[in-house]
mmCIF file of C-alpha atoms and ligand atoms in Angstrom:
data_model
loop_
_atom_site.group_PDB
_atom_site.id
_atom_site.type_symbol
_atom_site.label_atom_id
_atom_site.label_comp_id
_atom_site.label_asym_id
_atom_site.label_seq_id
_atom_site.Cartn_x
_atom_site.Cartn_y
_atom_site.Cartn_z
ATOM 1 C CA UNK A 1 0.000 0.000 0.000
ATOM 2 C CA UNK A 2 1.161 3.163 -0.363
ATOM 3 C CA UNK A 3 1.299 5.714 2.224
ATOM 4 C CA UNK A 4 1.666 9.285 0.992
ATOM 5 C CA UNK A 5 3.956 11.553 3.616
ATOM 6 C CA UNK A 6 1.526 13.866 4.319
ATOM 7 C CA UNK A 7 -0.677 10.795 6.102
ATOM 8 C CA UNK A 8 2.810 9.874 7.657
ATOM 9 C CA UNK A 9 2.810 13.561 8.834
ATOM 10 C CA UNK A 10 -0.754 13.659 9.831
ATOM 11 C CA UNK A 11 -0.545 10.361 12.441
ATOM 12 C CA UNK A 12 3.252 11.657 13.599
ATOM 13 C CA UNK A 13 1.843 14.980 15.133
ATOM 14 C CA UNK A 14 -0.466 15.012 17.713
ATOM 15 C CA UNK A 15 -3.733 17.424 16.785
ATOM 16 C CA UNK A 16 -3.518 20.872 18.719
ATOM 17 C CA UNK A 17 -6.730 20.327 20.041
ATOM 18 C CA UNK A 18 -5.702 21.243 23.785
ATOM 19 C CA UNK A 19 -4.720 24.586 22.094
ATOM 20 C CA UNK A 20 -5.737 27.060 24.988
ATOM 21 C CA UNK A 21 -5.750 24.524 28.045
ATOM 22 C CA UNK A 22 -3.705 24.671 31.161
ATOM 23 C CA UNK A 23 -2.354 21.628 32.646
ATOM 24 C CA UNK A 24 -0.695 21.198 35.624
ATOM 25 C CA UNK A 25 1.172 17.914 36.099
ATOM 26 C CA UNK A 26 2.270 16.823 39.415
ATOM 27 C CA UNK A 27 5.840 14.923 39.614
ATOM 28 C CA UNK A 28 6.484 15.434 35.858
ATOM 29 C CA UNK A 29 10.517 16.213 36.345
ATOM 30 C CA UNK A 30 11.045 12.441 35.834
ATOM 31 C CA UNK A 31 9.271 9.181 34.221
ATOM 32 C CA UNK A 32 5.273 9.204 33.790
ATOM 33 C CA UNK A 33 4.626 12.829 34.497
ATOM 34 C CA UNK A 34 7.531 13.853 32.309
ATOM 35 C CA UNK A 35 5.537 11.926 29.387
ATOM 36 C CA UNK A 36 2.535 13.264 30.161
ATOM 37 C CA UNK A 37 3.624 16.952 29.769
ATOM 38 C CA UNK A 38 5.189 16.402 26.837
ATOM 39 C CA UNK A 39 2.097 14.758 25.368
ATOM 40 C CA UNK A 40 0.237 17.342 26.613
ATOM 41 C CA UNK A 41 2.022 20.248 25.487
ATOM 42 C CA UNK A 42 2.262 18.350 21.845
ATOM 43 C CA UNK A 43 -1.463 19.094 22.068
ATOM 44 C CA UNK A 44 -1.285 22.490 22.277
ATOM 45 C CA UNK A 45 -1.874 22.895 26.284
ATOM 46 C CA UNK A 46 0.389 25.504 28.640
ATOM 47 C CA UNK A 47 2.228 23.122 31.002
ATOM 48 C CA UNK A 48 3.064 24.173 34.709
ATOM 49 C CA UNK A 49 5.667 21.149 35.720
ATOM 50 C CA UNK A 50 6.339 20.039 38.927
ATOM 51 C CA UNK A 51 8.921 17.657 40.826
ATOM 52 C CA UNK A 52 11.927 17.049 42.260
ATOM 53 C CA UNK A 53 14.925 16.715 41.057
ATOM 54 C CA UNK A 54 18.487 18.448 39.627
ATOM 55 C CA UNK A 55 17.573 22.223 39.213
ATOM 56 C CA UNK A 56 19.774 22.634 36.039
ATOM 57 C CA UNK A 57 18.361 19.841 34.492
ATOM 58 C CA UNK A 58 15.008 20.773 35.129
ATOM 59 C CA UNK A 59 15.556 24.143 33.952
ATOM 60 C CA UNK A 60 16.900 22.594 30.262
ATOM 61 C CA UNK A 61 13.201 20.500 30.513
ATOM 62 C CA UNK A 62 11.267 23.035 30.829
ATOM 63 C CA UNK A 63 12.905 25.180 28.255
ATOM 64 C CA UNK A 64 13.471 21.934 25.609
ATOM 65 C CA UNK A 65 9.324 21.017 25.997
ATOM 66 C CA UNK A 66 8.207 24.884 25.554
ATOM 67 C CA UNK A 67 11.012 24.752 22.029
ATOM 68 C CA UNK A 68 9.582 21.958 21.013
ATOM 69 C CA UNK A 69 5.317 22.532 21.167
ATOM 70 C CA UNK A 70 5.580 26.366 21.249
ATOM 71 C CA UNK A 71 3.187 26.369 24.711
ATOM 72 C CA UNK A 72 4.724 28.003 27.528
ATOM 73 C CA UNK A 73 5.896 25.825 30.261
ATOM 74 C CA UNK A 74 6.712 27.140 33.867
ATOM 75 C CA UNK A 75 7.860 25.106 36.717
ATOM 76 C CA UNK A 76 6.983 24.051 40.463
ATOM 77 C CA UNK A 77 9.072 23.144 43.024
ATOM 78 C CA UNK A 78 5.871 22.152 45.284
ATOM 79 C CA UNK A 79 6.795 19.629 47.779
ATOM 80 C CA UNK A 80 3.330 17.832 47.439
ATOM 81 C CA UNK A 81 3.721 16.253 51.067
ATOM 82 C CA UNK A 82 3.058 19.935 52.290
ATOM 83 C CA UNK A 83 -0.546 20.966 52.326
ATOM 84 C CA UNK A 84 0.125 24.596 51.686
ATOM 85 C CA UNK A 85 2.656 24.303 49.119
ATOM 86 C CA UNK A 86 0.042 22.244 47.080
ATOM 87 C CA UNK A 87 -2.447 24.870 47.382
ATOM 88 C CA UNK A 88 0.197 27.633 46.424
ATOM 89 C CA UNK A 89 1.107 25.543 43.338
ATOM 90 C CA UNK A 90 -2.406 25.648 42.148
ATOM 91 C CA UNK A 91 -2.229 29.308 42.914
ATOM 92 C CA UNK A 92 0.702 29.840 41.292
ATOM 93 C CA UNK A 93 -0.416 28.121 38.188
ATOM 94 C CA UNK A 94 -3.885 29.686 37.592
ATOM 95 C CA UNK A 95 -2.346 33.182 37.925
ATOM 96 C CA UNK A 96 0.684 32.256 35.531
ATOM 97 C CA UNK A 97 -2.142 31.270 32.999
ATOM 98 C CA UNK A 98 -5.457 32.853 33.931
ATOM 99 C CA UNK A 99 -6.731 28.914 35.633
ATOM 100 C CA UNK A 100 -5.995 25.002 35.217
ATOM 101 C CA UNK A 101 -8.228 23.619 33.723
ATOM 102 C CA UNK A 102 -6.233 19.945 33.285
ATOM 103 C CA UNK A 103 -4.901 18.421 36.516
ATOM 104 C CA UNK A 104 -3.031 15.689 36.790
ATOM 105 C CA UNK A 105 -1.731 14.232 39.850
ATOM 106 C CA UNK A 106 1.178 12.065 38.853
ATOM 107 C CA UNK A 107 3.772 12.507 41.599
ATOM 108 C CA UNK A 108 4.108 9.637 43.584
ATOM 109 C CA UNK A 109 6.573 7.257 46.201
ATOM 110 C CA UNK A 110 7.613 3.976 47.085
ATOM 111 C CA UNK A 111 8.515 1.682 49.861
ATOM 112 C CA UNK A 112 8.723 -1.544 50.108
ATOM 113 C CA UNK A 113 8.568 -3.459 53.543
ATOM 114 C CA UNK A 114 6.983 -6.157 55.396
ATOM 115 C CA UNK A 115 3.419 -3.992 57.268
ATOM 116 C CA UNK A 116 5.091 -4.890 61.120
ATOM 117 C CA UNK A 117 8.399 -3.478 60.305
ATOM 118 C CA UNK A 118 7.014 -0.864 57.626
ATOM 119 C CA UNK A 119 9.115 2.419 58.673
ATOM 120 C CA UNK A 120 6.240 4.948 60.098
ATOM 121 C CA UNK A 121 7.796 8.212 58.492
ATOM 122 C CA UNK A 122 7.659 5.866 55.058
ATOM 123 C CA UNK A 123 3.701 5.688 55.821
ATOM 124 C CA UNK A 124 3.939 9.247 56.656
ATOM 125 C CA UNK A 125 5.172 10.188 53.500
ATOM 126 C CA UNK A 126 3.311 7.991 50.984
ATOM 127 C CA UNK A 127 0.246 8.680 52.563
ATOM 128 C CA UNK A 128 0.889 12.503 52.677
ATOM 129 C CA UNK A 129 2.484 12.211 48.557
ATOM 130 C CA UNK A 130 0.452 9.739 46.971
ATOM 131 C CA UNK A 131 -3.393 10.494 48.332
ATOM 132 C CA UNK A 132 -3.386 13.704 50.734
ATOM 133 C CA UNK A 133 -1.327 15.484 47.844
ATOM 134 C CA UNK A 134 -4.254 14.581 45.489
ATOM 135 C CA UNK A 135 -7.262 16.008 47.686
ATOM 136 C CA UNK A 136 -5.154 19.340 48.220
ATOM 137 C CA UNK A 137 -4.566 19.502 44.618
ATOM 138 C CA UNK A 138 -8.314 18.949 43.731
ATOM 139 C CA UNK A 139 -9.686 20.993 46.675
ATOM 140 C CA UNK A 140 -7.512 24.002 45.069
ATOM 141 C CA UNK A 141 -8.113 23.327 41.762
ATOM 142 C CA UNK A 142 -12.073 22.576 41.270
ATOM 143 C CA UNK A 143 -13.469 25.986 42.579
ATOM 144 C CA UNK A 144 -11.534 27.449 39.401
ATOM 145 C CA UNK A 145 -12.817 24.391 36.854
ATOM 146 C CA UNK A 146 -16.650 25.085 38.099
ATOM 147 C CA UNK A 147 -15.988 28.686 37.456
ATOM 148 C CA UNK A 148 -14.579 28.489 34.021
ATOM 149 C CA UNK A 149 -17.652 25.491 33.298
ATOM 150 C CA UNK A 150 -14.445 22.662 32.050
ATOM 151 C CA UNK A 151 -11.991 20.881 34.152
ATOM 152 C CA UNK A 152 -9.966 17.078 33.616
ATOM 153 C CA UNK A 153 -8.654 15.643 36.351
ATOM 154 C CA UNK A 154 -6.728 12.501 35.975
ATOM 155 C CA UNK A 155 -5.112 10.625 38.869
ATOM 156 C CA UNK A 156 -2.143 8.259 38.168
ATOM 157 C CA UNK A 157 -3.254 5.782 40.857
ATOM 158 C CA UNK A 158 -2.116 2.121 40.218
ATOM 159 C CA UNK A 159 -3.249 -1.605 39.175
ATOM 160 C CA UNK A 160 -2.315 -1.203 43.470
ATOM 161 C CA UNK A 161 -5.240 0.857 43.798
ATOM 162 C CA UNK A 162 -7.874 -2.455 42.443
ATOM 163 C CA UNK A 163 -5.480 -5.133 44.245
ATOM 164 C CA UNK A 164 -2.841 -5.794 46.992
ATOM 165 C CA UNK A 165 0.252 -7.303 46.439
ATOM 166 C CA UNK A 166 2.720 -7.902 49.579
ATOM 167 C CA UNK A 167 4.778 -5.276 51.531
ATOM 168 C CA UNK A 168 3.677 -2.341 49.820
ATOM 169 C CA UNK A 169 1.349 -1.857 52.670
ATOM 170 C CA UNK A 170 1.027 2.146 52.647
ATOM 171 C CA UNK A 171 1.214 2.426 48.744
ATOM 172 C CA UNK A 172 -1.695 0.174 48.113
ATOM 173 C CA UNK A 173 -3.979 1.759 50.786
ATOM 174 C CA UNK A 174 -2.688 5.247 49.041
ATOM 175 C CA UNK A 175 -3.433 4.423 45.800
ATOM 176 C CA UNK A 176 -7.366 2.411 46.783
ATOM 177 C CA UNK A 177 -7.935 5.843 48.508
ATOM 178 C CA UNK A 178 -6.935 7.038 45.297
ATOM 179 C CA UNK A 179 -9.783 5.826 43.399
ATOM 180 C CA UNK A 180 -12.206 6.345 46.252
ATOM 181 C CA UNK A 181 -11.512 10.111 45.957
ATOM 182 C CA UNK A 182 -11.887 9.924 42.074
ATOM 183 C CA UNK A 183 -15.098 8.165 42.416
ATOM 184 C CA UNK A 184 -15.971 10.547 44.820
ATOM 185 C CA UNK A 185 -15.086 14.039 42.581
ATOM 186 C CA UNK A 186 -16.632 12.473 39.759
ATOM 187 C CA UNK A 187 -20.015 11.783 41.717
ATOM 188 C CA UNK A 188 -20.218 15.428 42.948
ATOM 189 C CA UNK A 189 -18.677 16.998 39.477
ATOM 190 C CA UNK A 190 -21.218 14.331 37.319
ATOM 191 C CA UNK A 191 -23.458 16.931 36.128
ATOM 192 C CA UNK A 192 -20.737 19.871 34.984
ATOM 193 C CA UNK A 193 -18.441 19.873 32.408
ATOM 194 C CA UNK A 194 -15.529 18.333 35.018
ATOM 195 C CA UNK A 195 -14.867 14.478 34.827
ATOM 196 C CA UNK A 196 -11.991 13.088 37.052
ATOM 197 C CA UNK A 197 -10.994 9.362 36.383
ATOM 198 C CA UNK A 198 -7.986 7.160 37.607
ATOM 199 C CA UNK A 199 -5.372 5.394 35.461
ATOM 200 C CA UNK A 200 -3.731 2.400 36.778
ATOM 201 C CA UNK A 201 -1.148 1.641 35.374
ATOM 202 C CA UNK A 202 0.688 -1.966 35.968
ATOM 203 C CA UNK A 203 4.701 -1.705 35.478
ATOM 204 C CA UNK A 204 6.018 0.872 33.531
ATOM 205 C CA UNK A 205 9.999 1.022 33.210
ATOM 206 C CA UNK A 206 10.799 4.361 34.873
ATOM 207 C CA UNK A 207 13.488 5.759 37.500
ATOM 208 C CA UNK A 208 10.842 4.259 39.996
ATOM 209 C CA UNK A 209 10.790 0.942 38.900
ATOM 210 C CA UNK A 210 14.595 1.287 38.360
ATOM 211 C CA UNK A 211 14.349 1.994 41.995
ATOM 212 C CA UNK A 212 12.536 -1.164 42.900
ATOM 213 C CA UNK A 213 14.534 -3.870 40.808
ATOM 214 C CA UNK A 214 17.766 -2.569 42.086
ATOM 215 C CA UNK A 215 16.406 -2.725 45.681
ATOM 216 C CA UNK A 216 15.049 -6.002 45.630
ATOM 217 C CA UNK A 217 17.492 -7.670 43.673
ATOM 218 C CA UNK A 218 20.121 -6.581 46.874
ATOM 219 C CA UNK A 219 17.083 -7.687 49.144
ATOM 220 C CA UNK A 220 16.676 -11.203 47.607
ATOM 221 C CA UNK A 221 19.979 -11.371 46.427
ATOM 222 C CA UNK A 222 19.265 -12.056 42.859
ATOM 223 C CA UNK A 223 20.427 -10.883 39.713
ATOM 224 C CA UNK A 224 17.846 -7.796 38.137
ATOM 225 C CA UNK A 225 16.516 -9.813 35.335
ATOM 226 C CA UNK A 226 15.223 -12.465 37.528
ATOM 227 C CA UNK A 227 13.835 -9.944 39.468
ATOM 228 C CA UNK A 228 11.817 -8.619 36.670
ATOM 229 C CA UNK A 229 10.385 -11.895 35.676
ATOM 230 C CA UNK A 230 9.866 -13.824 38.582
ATOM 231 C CA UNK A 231 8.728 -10.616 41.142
ATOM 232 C CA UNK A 232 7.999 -7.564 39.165
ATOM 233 C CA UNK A 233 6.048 -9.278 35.925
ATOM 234 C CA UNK A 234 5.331 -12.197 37.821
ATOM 235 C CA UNK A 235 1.564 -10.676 38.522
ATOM 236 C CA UNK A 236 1.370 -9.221 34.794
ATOM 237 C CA UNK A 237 0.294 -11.765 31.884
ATOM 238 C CA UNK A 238 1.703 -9.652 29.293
ATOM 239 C CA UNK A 239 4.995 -9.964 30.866
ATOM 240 C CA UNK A 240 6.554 -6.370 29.867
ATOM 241 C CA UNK A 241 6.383 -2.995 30.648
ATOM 242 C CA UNK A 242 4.508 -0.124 29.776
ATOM 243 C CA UNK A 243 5.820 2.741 27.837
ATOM 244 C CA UNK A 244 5.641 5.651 29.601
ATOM 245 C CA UNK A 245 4.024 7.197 26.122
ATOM 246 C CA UNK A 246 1.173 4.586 26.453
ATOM 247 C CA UNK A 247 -0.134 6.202 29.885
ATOM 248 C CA UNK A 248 0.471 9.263 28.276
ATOM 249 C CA UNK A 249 -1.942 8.722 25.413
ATOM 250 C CA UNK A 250 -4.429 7.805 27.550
ATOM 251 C CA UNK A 251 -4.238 11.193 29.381
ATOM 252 C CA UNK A 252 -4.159 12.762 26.870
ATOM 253 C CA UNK A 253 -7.210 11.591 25.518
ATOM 254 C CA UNK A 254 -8.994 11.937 28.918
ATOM 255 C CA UNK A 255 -8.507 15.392 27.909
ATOM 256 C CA UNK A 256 -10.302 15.393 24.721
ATOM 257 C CA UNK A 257 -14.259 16.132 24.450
ATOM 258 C CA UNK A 258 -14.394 12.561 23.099
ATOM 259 C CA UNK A 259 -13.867 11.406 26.668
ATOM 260 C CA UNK A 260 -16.951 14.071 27.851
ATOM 261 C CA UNK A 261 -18.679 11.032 29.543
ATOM 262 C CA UNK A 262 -15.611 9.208 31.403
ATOM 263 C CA UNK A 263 -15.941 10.049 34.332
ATOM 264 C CA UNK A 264 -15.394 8.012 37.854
ATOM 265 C CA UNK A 265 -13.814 5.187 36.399
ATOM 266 C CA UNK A 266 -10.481 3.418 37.321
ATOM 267 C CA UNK A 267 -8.857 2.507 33.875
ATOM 268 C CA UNK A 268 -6.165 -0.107 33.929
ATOM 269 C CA UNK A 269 -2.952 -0.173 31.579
ATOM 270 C CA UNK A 270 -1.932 -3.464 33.047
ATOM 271 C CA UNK A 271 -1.519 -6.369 30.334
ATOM 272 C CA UNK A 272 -3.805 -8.082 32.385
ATOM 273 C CA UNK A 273 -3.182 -7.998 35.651
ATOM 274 C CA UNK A 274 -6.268 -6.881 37.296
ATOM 275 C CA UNK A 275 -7.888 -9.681 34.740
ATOM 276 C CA UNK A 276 -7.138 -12.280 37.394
HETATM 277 P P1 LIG B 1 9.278 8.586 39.115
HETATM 278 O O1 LIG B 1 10.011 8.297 40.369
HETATM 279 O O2 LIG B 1 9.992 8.435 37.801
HETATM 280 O O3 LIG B 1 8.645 10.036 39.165
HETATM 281 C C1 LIG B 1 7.974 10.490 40.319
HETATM 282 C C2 LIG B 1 7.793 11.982 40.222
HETATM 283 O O4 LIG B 1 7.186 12.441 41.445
HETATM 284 C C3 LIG B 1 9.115 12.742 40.076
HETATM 285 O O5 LIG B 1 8.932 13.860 39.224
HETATM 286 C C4 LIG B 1 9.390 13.211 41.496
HETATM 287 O O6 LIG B 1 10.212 14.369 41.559
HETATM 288 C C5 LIG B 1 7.978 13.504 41.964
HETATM 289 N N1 LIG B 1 7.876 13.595 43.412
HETATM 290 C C6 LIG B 1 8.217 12.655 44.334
HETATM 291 N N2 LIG B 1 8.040 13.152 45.568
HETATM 292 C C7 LIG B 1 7.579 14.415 45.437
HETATM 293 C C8 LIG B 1 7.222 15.445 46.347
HETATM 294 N N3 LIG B 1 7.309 15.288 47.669
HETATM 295 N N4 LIG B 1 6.801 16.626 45.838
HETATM 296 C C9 LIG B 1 6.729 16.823 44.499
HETATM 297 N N5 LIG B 1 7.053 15.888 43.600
HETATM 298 C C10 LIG B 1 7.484 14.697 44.061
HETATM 299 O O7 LIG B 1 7.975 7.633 39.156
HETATM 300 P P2 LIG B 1 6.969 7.100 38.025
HETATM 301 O O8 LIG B 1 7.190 5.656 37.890
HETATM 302 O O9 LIG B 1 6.978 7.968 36.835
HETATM 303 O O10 LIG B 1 5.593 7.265 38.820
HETATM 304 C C11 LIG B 1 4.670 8.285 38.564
HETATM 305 C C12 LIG B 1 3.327 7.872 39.151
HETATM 306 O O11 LIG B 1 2.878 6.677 38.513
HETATM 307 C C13 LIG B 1 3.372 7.574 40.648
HETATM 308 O O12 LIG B 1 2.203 8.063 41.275
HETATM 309 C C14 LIG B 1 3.394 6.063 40.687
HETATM 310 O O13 LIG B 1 2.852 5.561 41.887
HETATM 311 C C15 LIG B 1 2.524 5.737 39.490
HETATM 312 N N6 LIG B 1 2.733 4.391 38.964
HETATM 313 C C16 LIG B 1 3.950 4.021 38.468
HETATM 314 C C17 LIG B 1 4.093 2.744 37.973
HETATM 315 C C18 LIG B 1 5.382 2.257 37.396
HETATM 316 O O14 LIG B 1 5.509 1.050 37.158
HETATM 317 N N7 LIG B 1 6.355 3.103 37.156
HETATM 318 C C19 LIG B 1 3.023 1.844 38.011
HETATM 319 C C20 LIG B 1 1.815 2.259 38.532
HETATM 320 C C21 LIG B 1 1.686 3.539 39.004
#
């Protein structure tokens, strides 16, 4: 068959149709998040970043994304286990751009230990990140998104937010509560223009992950692949990774007016795994 360029051209580049949006990604310095901006800002959104991380190299991020799509991008250094600094960052975005009208709450930790010697300040911390940094980000942000009649909010919960798996104790009760609170926003927001959903995502190779295989391969004491296929995949059928760029996508059409009526639901990118 032949395929003329310009069709090449047409499927290569995203359609600008987030062209006048504001999205503000949580924890998008590094892995997911970063992917998500990106996709975002290839559809024509303004991107407010946020995470941790190297201030030089974020710097060169934001500048390289905003070259790139032509959106202005502006940066966070939120720490989203402090209530007021996740309030400010919604502050801070909606004056930068006049509102936000995309939220995404990304950012998100890990530890791994058995629940009776699970470190308390690790509890702390996960709970604080990965769920009380979501409810201060969509407490700040809705008021705006009811008064401008349009709002997406996507949460990057977890295929740990529909089941357990062992010693991740505070990051599975995180990311459940997770989709509770989506449910919950979606419920009260069901008859405005405002749909909040969850994506759960089941491995995706980013520094995270990276994080995990090299600590349980010293914590097992076996080598990494064998970690990925008999601990990490062992759970998922497809038996490799995500992309990054797939739970992108999927944002990014959460975004659209296509996905007007999906709201409250807990969408897994999971080869699987929740199948079971
Ligand atoms: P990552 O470690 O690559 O990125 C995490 C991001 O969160 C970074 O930008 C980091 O700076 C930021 N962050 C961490 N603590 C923060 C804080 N206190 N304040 C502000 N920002 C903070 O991780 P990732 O794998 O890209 O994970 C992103 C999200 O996806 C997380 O919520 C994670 O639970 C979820 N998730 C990941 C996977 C996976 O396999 N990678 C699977 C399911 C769900």
């Amino acid at each position: 068959m032949k395929t003329s360029r310009m069709n090449v051209e047409a499927v290569a580049a995203p359609d600008r149709n987030l062209g006048g949006k504001v999205a503000l990604v949580t924890g998008s310095t590094s892995g997911i998040g970063l992917a998500i901006a990106e996709r975002l800002a290839a559809h024509g959104a303004q991107i407010a970043l946020n995470g941790l991380g190297d201030r030089d190299e974020i710097e060169r991020t934001r500048a390289r994304i905003a070259a790139e799509t032509g959106v202005a991008v502006i940066y966070s250094d939120a720490d989203l286990s402090k209530r007021d600094a996740v309030a400010r960052m919604v502050s801070v975005a909606a004056e930068a751009f006049g509102g936000v009208d995309i939220l995404v709450n990304n950012a998100g930790i890990q530890h791994v230990a058995p629940v009776d010697e699970f470190p308390i300040d690790k509890w702390d911390a996960i709970l604080a990140i990965n769920l009380s940094g979501v409810f201060h980000a969509i407490r700040a942000a809705l008021p705006g998104m009811k008064a401008r009649g349009f709002g997406r909010i996507i949460n990057i919960a977890s295929a740990h937010g529909l089941v357990g798996s062992p010693f991740k104790s505070a990051y599975v009760a995180a990311k459940h509560g997770v989709i509770g609170l989506t449910k919950v926003v979606a419920l009260e927001t069901a008859q405005t223009a405002i749909t909040c959903n969850a994506i759960c995502p089941g491995y995706v190779r980013t520094p995270l992950v990276e994080r995990q295989i090299g600590e349980q391969a010293a914590a097992h004491n076996l080598p990494r692949e064998k970690v990925i296929s008999d601990v990490l995949l062992k759970a998922q059928p497809n038996k490799r990774f995500a992309e990054a760029r797939e739970i992108a996508a999927l944002t990014a059409f959460l975004c659209s007016d296509d996905a007007a009526s999906i709201t409250g639901a807990a969408l897994p990118v999971d080869g699987a795994w929740t199948a079971q």
